[in-house]
JSON list of C-alpha atoms in Angstrom, two decimals:
[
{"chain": "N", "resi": 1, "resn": "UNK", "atom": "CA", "xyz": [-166.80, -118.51, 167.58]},
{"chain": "N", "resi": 2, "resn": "UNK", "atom": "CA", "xyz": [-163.77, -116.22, 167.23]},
{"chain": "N", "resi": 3, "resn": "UNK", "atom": "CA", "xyz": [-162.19, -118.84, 164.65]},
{"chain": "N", "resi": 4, "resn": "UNK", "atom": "CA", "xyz": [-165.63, -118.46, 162.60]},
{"chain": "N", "resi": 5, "resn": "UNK", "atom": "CA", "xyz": [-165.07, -114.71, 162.55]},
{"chain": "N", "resi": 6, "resn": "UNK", "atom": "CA", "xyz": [-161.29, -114.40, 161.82]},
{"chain": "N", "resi": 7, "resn": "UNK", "atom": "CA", "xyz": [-162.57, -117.08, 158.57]},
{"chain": "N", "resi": 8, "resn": "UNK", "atom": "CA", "xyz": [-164.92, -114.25, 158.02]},
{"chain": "N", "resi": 9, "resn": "UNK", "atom": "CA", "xyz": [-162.58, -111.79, 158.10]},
{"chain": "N", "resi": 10, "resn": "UNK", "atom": "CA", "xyz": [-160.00, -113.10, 156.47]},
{"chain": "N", "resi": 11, "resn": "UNK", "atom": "CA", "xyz": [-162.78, -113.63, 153.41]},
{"chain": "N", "resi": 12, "resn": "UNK", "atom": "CA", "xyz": [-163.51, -110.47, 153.33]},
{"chain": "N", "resi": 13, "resn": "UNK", "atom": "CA", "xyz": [-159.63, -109.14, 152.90]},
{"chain": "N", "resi": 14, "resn": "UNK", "atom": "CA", "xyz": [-159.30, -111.55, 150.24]},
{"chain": "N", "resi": 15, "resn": "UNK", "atom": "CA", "xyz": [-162.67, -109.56, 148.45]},
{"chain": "N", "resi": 16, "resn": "UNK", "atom": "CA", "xyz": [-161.21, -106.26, 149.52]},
{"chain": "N", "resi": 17, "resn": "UNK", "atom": "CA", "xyz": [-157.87, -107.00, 148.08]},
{"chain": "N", "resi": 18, "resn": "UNK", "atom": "CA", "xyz": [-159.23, -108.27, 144.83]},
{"chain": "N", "resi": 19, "resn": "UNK", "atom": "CA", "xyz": [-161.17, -104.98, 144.23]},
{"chain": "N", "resi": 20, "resn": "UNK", "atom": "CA", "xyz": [-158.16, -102.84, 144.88]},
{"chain": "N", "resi": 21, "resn": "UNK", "atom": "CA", "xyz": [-155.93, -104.70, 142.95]},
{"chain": "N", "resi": 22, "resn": "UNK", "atom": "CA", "xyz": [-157.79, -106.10, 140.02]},
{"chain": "N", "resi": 23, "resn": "UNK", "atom": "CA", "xyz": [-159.57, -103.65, 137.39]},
{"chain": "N", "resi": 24, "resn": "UNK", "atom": "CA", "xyz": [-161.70, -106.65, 135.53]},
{"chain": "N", "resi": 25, "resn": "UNK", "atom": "CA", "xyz": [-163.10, -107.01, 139.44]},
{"chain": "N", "resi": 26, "resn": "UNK", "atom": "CA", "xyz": [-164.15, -103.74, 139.55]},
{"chain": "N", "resi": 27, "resn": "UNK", "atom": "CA", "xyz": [-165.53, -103.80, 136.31]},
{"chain": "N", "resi": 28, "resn": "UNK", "atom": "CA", "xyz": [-167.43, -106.83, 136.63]},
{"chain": "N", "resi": 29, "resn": "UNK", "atom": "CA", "xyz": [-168.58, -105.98, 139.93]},
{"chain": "N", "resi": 30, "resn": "UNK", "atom": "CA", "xyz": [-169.79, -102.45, 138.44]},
{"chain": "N", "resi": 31, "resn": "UNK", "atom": "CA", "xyz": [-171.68, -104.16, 135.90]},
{"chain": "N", "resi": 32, "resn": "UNK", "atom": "CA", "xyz": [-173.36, -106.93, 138.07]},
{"chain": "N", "resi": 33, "resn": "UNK", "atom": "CA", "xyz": [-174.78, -104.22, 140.47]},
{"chain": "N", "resi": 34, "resn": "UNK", "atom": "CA", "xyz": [-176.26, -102.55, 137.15]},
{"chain": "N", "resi": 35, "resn": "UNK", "atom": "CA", "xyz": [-177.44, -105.91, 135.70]},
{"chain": "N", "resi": 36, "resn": "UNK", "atom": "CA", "xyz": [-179.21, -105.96, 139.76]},
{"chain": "N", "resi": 37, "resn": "UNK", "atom": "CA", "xyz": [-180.73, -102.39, 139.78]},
{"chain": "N", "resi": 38, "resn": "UNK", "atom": "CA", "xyz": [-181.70, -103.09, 135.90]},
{"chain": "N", "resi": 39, "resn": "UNK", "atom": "CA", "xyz": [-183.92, -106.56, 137.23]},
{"chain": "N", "resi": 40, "resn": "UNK", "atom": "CA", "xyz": [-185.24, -104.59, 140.25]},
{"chain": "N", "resi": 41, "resn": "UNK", "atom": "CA", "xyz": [-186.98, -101.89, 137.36]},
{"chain": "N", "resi": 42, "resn": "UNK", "atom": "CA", "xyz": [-187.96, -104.84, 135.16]},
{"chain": "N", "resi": 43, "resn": "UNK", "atom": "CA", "xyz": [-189.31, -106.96, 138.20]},
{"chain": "N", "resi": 44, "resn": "UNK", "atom": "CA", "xyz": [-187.53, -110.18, 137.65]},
{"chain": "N", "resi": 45, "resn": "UNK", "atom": "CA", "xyz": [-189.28, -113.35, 139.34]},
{"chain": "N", "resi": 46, "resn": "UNK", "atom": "CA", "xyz": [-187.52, -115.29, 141.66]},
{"chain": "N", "resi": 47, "resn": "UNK", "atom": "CA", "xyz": [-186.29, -117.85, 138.90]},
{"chain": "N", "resi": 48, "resn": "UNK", "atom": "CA", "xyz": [-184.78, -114.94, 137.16]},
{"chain": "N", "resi": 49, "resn": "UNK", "atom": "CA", "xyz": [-183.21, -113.86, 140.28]},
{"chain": "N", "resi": 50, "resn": "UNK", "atom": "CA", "xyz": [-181.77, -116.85, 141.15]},
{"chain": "N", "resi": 51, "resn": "UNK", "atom": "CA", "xyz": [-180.21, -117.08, 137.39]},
{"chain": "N", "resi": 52, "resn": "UNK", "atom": "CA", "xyz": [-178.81, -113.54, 137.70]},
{"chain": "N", "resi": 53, "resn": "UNK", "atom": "CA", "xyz": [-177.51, -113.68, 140.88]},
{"chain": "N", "resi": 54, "resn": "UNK", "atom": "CA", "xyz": [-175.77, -117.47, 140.58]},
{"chain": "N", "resi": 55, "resn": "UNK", "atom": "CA", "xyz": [-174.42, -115.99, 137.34]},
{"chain": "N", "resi": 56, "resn": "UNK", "atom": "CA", "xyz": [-173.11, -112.63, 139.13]},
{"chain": "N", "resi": 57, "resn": "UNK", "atom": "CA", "xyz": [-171.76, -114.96, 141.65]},
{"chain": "N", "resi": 58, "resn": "UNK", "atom": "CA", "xyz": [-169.98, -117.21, 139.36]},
{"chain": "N", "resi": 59, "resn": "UNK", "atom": "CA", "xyz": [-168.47, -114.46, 137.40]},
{"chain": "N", "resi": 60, "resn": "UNK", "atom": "CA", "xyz": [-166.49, -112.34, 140.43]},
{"chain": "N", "resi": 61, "resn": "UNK", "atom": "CA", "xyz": [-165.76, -115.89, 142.19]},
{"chain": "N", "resi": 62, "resn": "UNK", "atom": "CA", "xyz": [-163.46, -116.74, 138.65]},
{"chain": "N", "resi": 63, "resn": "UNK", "atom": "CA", "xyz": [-162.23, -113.79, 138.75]},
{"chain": "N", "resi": 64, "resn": "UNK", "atom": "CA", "xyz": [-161.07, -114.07, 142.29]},
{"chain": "N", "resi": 65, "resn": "UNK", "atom": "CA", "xyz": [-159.74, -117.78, 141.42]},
{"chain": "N", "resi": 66, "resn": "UNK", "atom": "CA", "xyz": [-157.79, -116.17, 138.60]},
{"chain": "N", "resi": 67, "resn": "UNK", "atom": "CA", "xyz": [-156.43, -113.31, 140.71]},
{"chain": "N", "resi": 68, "resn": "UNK", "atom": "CA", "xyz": [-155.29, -115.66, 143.35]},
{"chain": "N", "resi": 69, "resn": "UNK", "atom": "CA", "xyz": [-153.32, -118.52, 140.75]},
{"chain": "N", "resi": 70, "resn": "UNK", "atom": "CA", "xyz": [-151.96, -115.75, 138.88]},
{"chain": "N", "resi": 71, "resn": "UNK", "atom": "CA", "xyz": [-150.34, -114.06, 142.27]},
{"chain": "N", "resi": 72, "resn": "UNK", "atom": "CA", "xyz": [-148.94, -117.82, 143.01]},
{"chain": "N", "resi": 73, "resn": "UNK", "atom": "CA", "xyz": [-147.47, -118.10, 139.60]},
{"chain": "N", "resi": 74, "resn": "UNK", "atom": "CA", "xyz": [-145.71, -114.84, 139.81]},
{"chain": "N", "resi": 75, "resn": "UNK", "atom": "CA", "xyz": [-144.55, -115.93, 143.48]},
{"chain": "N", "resi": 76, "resn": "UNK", "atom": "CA", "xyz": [-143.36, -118.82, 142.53]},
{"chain": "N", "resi": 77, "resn": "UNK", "atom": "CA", "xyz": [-141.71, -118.01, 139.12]},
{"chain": "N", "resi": 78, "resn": "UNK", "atom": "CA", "xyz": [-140.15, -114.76, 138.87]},
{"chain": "N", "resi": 79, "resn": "UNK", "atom": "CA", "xyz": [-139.11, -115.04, 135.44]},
{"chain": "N", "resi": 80, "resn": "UNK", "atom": "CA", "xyz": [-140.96, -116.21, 132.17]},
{"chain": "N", "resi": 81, "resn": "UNK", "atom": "CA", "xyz": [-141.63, -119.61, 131.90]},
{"chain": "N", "resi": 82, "resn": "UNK", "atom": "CA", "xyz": [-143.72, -121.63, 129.53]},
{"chain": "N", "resi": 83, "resn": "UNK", "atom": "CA", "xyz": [-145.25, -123.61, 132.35]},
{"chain": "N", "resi": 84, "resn": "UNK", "atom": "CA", "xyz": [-146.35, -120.72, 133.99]},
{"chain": "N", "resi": 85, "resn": "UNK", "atom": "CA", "xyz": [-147.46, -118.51, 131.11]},
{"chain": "N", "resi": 86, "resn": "UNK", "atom": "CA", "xyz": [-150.03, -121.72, 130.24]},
{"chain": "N", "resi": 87, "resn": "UNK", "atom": "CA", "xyz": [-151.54, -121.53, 133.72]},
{"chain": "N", "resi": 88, "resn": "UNK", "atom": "CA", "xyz": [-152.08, -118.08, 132.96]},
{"chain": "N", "resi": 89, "resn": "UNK", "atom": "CA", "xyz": [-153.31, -118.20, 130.09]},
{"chain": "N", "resi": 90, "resn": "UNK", "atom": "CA", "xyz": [-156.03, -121.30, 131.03]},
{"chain": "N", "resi": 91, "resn": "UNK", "atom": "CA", "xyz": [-157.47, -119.07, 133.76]},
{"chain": "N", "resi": 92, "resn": "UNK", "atom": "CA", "xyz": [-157.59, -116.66, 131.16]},
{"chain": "N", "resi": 93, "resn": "UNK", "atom": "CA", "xyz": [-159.74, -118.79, 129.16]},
{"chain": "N", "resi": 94, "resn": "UNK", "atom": "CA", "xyz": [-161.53, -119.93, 132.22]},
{"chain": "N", "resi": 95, "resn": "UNK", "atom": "CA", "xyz": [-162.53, -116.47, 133.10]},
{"chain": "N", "resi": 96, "resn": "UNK", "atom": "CA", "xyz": [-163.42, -115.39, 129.86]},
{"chain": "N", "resi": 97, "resn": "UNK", "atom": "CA", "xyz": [-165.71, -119.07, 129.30]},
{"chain": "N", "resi": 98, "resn": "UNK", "atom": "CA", "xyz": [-167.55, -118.68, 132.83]},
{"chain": "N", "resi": 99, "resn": "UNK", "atom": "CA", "xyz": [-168.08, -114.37, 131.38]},
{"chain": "N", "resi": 100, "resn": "UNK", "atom": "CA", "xyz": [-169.18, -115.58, 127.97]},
{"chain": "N", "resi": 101, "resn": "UNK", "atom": "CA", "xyz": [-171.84, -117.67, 129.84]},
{"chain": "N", "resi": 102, "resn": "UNK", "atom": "CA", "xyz": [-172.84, -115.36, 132.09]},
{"chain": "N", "resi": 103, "resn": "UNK", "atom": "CA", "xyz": [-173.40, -113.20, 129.17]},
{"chain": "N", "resi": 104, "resn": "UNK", "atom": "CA", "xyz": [-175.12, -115.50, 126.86]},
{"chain": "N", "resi": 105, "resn": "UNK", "atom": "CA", "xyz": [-177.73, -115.96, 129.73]},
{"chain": "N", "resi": 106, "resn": "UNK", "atom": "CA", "xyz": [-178.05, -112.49, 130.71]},
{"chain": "N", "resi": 107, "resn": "UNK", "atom": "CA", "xyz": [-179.31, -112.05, 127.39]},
{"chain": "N", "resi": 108, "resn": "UNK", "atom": "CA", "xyz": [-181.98, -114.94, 127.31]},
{"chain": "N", "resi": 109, "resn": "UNK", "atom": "CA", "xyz": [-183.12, -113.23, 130.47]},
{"chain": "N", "resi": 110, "resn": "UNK", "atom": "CA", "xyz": [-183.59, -109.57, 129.45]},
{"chain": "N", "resi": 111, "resn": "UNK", "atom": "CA", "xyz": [-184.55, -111.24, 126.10]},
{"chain": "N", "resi": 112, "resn": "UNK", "atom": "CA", "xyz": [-188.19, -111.69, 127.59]},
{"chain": "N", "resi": 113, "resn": "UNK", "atom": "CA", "xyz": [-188.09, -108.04, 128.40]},
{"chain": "N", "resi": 114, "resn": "UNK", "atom": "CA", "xyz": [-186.90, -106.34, 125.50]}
]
């Protein structure tokens, strides 16, 4: 049982230290809780939750993937390489793909609304 919570823990640092150290986190998490509050006014059906929330979900859990690549590039390369700089710049793009979806169906969801 204490390994199960020391996972949990450990989890949770990992969330912690992404919102302290990454802006787009913040951001993104800022604008998922008012995508949330803005369903909870427009009564969203469970379907719509479960769109939302997976796409909420799949949006900070990039950026956390991106965060955590891009700190072992920088550990592991100190200077500018090519290598490294197209690692970056793929989780870039793969950030930036999984937002553009999340975006694209956010706004065949609140399209029934509005």
């Amino acid at each position: 049982m204490m390994k199960l919570y020391k996972s949990f823990q450990w989890a949770m640092n990992g969330i912690y230290t992404t919102w302290h150290e990454e802006v787009n986190f913040r951001i993104e998490l800022v604008l998922g809780f008012g995508v949330i509050m803005l369903g909870k006014y427009l009564h969203f059906t469970k379907l719509e939750w479960i769109i939302v929330v997976g796409c909420i979900g799949a949006v900070l859990a990039a950026e956390m993937i991106n965060t955590a690549i891009e700190d072992l590039c920088n550990r592991v390369e100190l200077k500018y390489d090519p290598a490294i700089g197209k690692i970056k710049d793929v989780m870039g793009g793969f950030v930036l793909t999984i937002v553009s979806m999340a975006t694209i169906i956010g706004i065949l969801v609140f399209s029934n609304y509005f």
